[in-house]
Short mmCIF file of C-alpha atoms in Angstrom, two decimals:
data_model
loop_
_atom_site.label_atom_id
_atom_site.label_comp_id
_atom_site.label_asym_id
_atom_site.label_seq_id
_atom_site.Cartn_x
_atom_site.Cartn_y
_atom_site.Cartn_z
CA LEU G 1466 0.00 0.00 0.00
CA SER G 1467 2.89 2.37 0.61
CA GLN G 1468 3.71 2.34 -3.12
CA TYR G 1469 0.41 4.01 -4.07
CA ARG G 1470 -0.21 7.72 -3.70
CA TYR G 1471 -3.48 8.15 -5.59
CA GLU G 1472 -6.76 6.36 -5.97
CA ILE G 1473 -6.98 5.44 -2.31
CA LEU G 1474 -10.31 3.61 -2.41
CA TYR G 1475 -9.28 1.50 -5.39
CA THR G 1476 -6.06 0.54 -3.61
CA LEU G 1477 -7.94 -0.32 -0.42
CA PHE G 1478 -10.45 -2.47 -2.36
CA ASN G 1479 -7.57 -4.30 -4.03
CA SER G 1480 -5.79 -4.84 -0.74
CA LEU G 1481 -8.93 -6.03 1.04
CA PHE G 1482 -9.81 -8.59 -1.63
CA LYS G 1483 -6.25 -9.84 -1.84
CA THR G 1484 -6.00 -10.13 1.96
CA LEU G 1485 -9.26 -12.09 2.09
CA GLY G 1486 -7.96 -14.42 -0.63
CA PHE G 1487 -10.56 -13.64 -3.28
CA GLY G 1488 -9.60 -13.85 -6.95
CA TYR G 1489 -9.84 -11.11 -9.52
CA GLN G 1490 -13.16 -12.50 -10.80
CA PHE G 1491 -14.91 -11.78 -7.50
CA PHE G 1492 -13.16 -8.41 -7.22
CA ILE G 1493 -14.40 -7.36 -10.66
CA PHE G 1494 -17.90 -8.65 -9.86
CA VAL G 1495 -18.15 -6.61 -6.63
CA PHE G 1496 -16.58 -3.56 -8.25
CA SER G 1497 -19.05 -3.72 -11.16
CA LEU G 1498 -21.92 -4.23 -8.72
CA ILE G 1499 -21.01 -1.06 -6.84
CA THR G 1500 -20.50 0.86 -10.09
CA THR G 1501 -23.85 -0.23 -11.47
CA THR G 1502 -25.66 0.50 -8.20
CA VAL G 1503 -24.32 4.06 -8.07
CA LEU G 1504 -25.13 4.58 -11.73
CA LEU G 1505 -28.68 3.22 -11.46
CA TYR G 1506 -29.27 5.40 -8.39
CA ALA G 1507 -28.15 8.43 -10.43
CA ILE G 1508 -30.39 7.44 -13.34
CA ARG G 1509 -33.33 7.08 -10.94
CA LYS G 1510 -32.63 10.56 -9.58
CA PHE G 1511 -32.62 12.00 -13.10
CA ASN G 1512 -35.64 10.00 -14.28
CA LYS G 1513 -38.27 12.71 -14.19
CA ARG G 1514 -36.43 14.94 -16.60
CA TYR G 1515 -33.71 12.92 -18.32
CA LEU G 1516 -34.62 9.23 -18.22
CA TYR G 1517 -33.90 8.43 -21.87
CA LEU G 1518 -30.81 10.61 -21.95
CA SER G 1519 -29.50 8.77 -18.89
CA PHE G 1520 -29.91 5.37 -20.52
CA LEU G 1521 -28.29 6.66 -23.72
CA ILE G 1522 -25.29 7.93 -21.76
CA TYR G 1523 -25.09 4.72 -19.77
CA PHE G 1524 -25.06 2.36 -22.73
CA SER G 1525 -22.98 4.42 -25.12
CA TYR G 1526 -20.36 5.87 -22.85
CA HIS G 1527 -20.29 3.67 -19.81
CA PHE G 1528 -21.40 0.06 -20.05
CA LEU G 1529 -19.19 -1.35 -22.77
CA PRO G 1530 -16.05 0.77 -22.66
CA TYR G 1531 -15.83 1.29 -18.90
CA GLU G 1532 -17.64 -1.33 -16.87
CA MET G 1533 -16.54 -4.16 -19.10
CA ASN G 1534 -12.97 -2.98 -19.61
CA MET G 1535 -11.59 -0.15 -17.47
CA ILE G 1536 -13.13 -0.62 -14.05
CA ARG G 1537 -11.63 2.36 -12.21
CA GLN G 1538 -12.83 4.76 -14.89
CA GLY G 1539 -16.29 3.18 -14.79
CA MET G 1540 -16.53 3.65 -11.04
CA ALA G 1541 -15.41 7.27 -11.35
CA ALA G 1542 -17.87 7.88 -14.20
CA SER G 1543 -20.74 6.59 -12.06
CA TRP G 1544 -19.90 8.92 -9.17
CA ILE G 1545 -19.43 11.87 -11.53
CA PHE G 1546 -22.79 11.14 -13.16
CA LEU G 1547 -24.44 11.12 -9.73
CA GLY G 1548 -22.58 14.34 -8.96
CA PHE G 1549 -24.10 15.94 -12.06
CA TYR G 1550 -27.53 15.26 -10.63
CA TYR G 1551 -26.59 17.04 -7.41
CA SER G 1552 -25.18 19.89 -9.48
CA SER G 1553 -28.46 20.21 -11.36
CA VAL G 1554 -30.41 20.58 -8.10
CA GLY G 1555 -27.82 22.93 -6.58
CA ASN G 1556 -26.53 20.68 -3.77
CA LEU G 1557 -22.85 21.66 -3.57
CA LYS G 1558 -21.94 19.42 -0.61
CA LYS G 1559 -23.22 16.23 -2.24
CA TYR G 1560 -21.66 17.24 -5.55
CA LEU G 1561 -18.27 17.69 -3.90
CA LEU G 1562 -18.66 14.34 -2.10
CA CYS G 1563 -19.38 12.58 -5.40
CA ILE G 1564 -16.39 14.21 -7.11
CA LEU G 1565 -14.20 13.23 -4.14
CA MET G 1566 -15.40 9.61 -4.43
CA ALA G 1567 -14.66 9.66 -8.17
CA PHE G 1568 -11.19 11.08 -7.45
CA MET G 1569 -10.50 8.33 -4.92
CA PHE G 1570 -11.16 5.67 -7.55
CA GLN G 1571 -9.60 7.45 -10.55
CA SER G 1572 -7.45 10.53 -9.95
CA ILE G 1573 -8.49 12.21 -13.21
CA GLY G 1574 -11.96 12.65 -11.69
CA ILE G 1575 -10.75 15.82 -9.98
CA ILE G 1576 -11.01 17.72 -13.27
CA PHE G 1577 -14.81 17.66 -12.86
CA LEU G 1578 -14.61 19.84 -9.75
CA PRO G 1579 -15.30 23.17 -11.55
CA PHE G 1580 -18.27 21.76 -13.50
CA TYR G 1581 -20.60 22.71 -10.65
CA TRP G 1582 -19.93 26.38 -11.34
CA LEU G 1583 -19.63 26.01 -15.12
CA ASN G 1584 -23.19 24.67 -15.11
CA ARG G 1585 -24.40 28.04 -13.81
CA ILE G 1586 -22.99 30.12 -16.68
CA TYR G 1587 -25.51 31.27 -19.27
CA TRP G 1588 -24.07 30.54 -22.71
CA THR G 1589 -25.42 32.34 -25.77
CA LYS G 1590 -25.52 30.56 -29.12
CA LYS G 1591 -22.62 32.69 -30.32
CA TRP G 1592 -20.39 31.61 -27.39
CA LEU G 1593 -21.43 27.99 -27.79
CA LEU G 1594 -20.37 28.07 -31.46
CA ILE G 1595 -17.07 29.70 -30.55
CA LEU G 1596 -16.50 27.09 -27.83
CA LEU G 1597 -17.38 24.30 -30.27
CA GLY G 1598 -14.88 25.71 -32.78
CA VAL G 1599 -12.14 25.87 -30.14
CA CYS G 1600 -12.86 22.28 -29.04
CA VAL G 1601 -12.78 20.98 -32.63
CA THR G 1602 -9.51 22.83 -33.25
CA ILE G 1603 -7.94 21.39 -30.10
CA TYR G 1604 -9.17 17.90 -30.98
CA LEU G 1605 -7.80 18.08 -34.52
CA THR G 1606 -4.50 19.47 -33.23
CA PHE G 1607 -4.07 16.62 -30.75
CA SER G 1608 -5.13 14.06 -33.36
CA PHE G 1609 -2.50 15.43 -35.69
CA LEU G 1610 0.14 15.50 -32.95
CA SER G 1611 -0.54 11.84 -32.11
CA ILE G 1612 0.85 11.01 -35.55
CA VAL G 1613 4.19 12.28 -34.24
CA SER G 1614 4.53 9.18 -32.05
CA TYR G 1615 4.71 7.04 -35.19
CA LEU G 1616 7.56 8.98 -36.71
CA PRO G 1617 10.88 7.10 -36.81
CA ILE G 1618 12.42 9.40 -34.22
CA PHE G 1619 9.92 8.16 -31.57
CA GLN G 1620 9.77 4.55 -32.71
CA ASN G 1621 12.23 3.35 -30.04
CA ASN G 1622 9.88 4.56 -27.29
CA VAL G 1623 6.85 2.94 -28.92
CA ASP G 1624 8.73 -0.34 -29.40
CA TYR G 1625 9.83 -0.35 -25.76
CA TYR G 1626 6.29 -0.14 -24.41
CA VAL G 1627 4.76 -2.50 -26.93
CA ASN G 1628 7.43 -5.17 -26.98
CA ASP G 1629 9.32 -4.94 -23.69
CA TYR G 1630 7.30 -3.25 -20.96
CA TYR G 1631 3.82 -4.70 -21.48
CA SER G 1632 4.94 -8.07 -22.77
CA GLN G 1633 6.41 -8.89 -19.33
CA MET G 1634 3.10 -8.32 -17.53
CA GLU G 1635 1.20 -11.58 -17.51
CA SER G 1636 -1.81 -10.16 -15.68
CA THR G 1637 -2.58 -7.19 -17.95
CA SER G 1638 -5.45 -8.87 -19.74
CA TYR G 1639 -7.14 -10.68 -16.85
CA SER G 1640 -10.19 -8.50 -16.61
#
């Protein structure tokens, strides 16, 4: 446990299940059960206004890519989704608690902290179009820059991770 600095709850879950002698199958089952419970609770909270949108978000962005593959991100996504409900009703304390829970499972969850206040900004159509243009420009720039990693000058780094680093990890594909 002393090797980990972030994602405290995920580390504690791992340690607890390993100490109790459970295999990864049971760990993933319990983790997915908690993730799904939090997510379904959030969907139920949203149901009066956004029931169909909630199911669309769940199946397209959560179920297959996260819950069935990247479990820490799925857990964080569930807590963030519940936090968005609390943001929509103006409950700052519960929103912050949900973001904290997401952060404790996946450290990148902390970037959702300012969304509580961003939700209260009135955006005109003009500003939304400008923001969309900036986002598309940033996306295209990063997509173009990702090509750089395939250039011969970076190939040694790519080969190291693909052939040496990950090939020595026997447990990378268990889940």
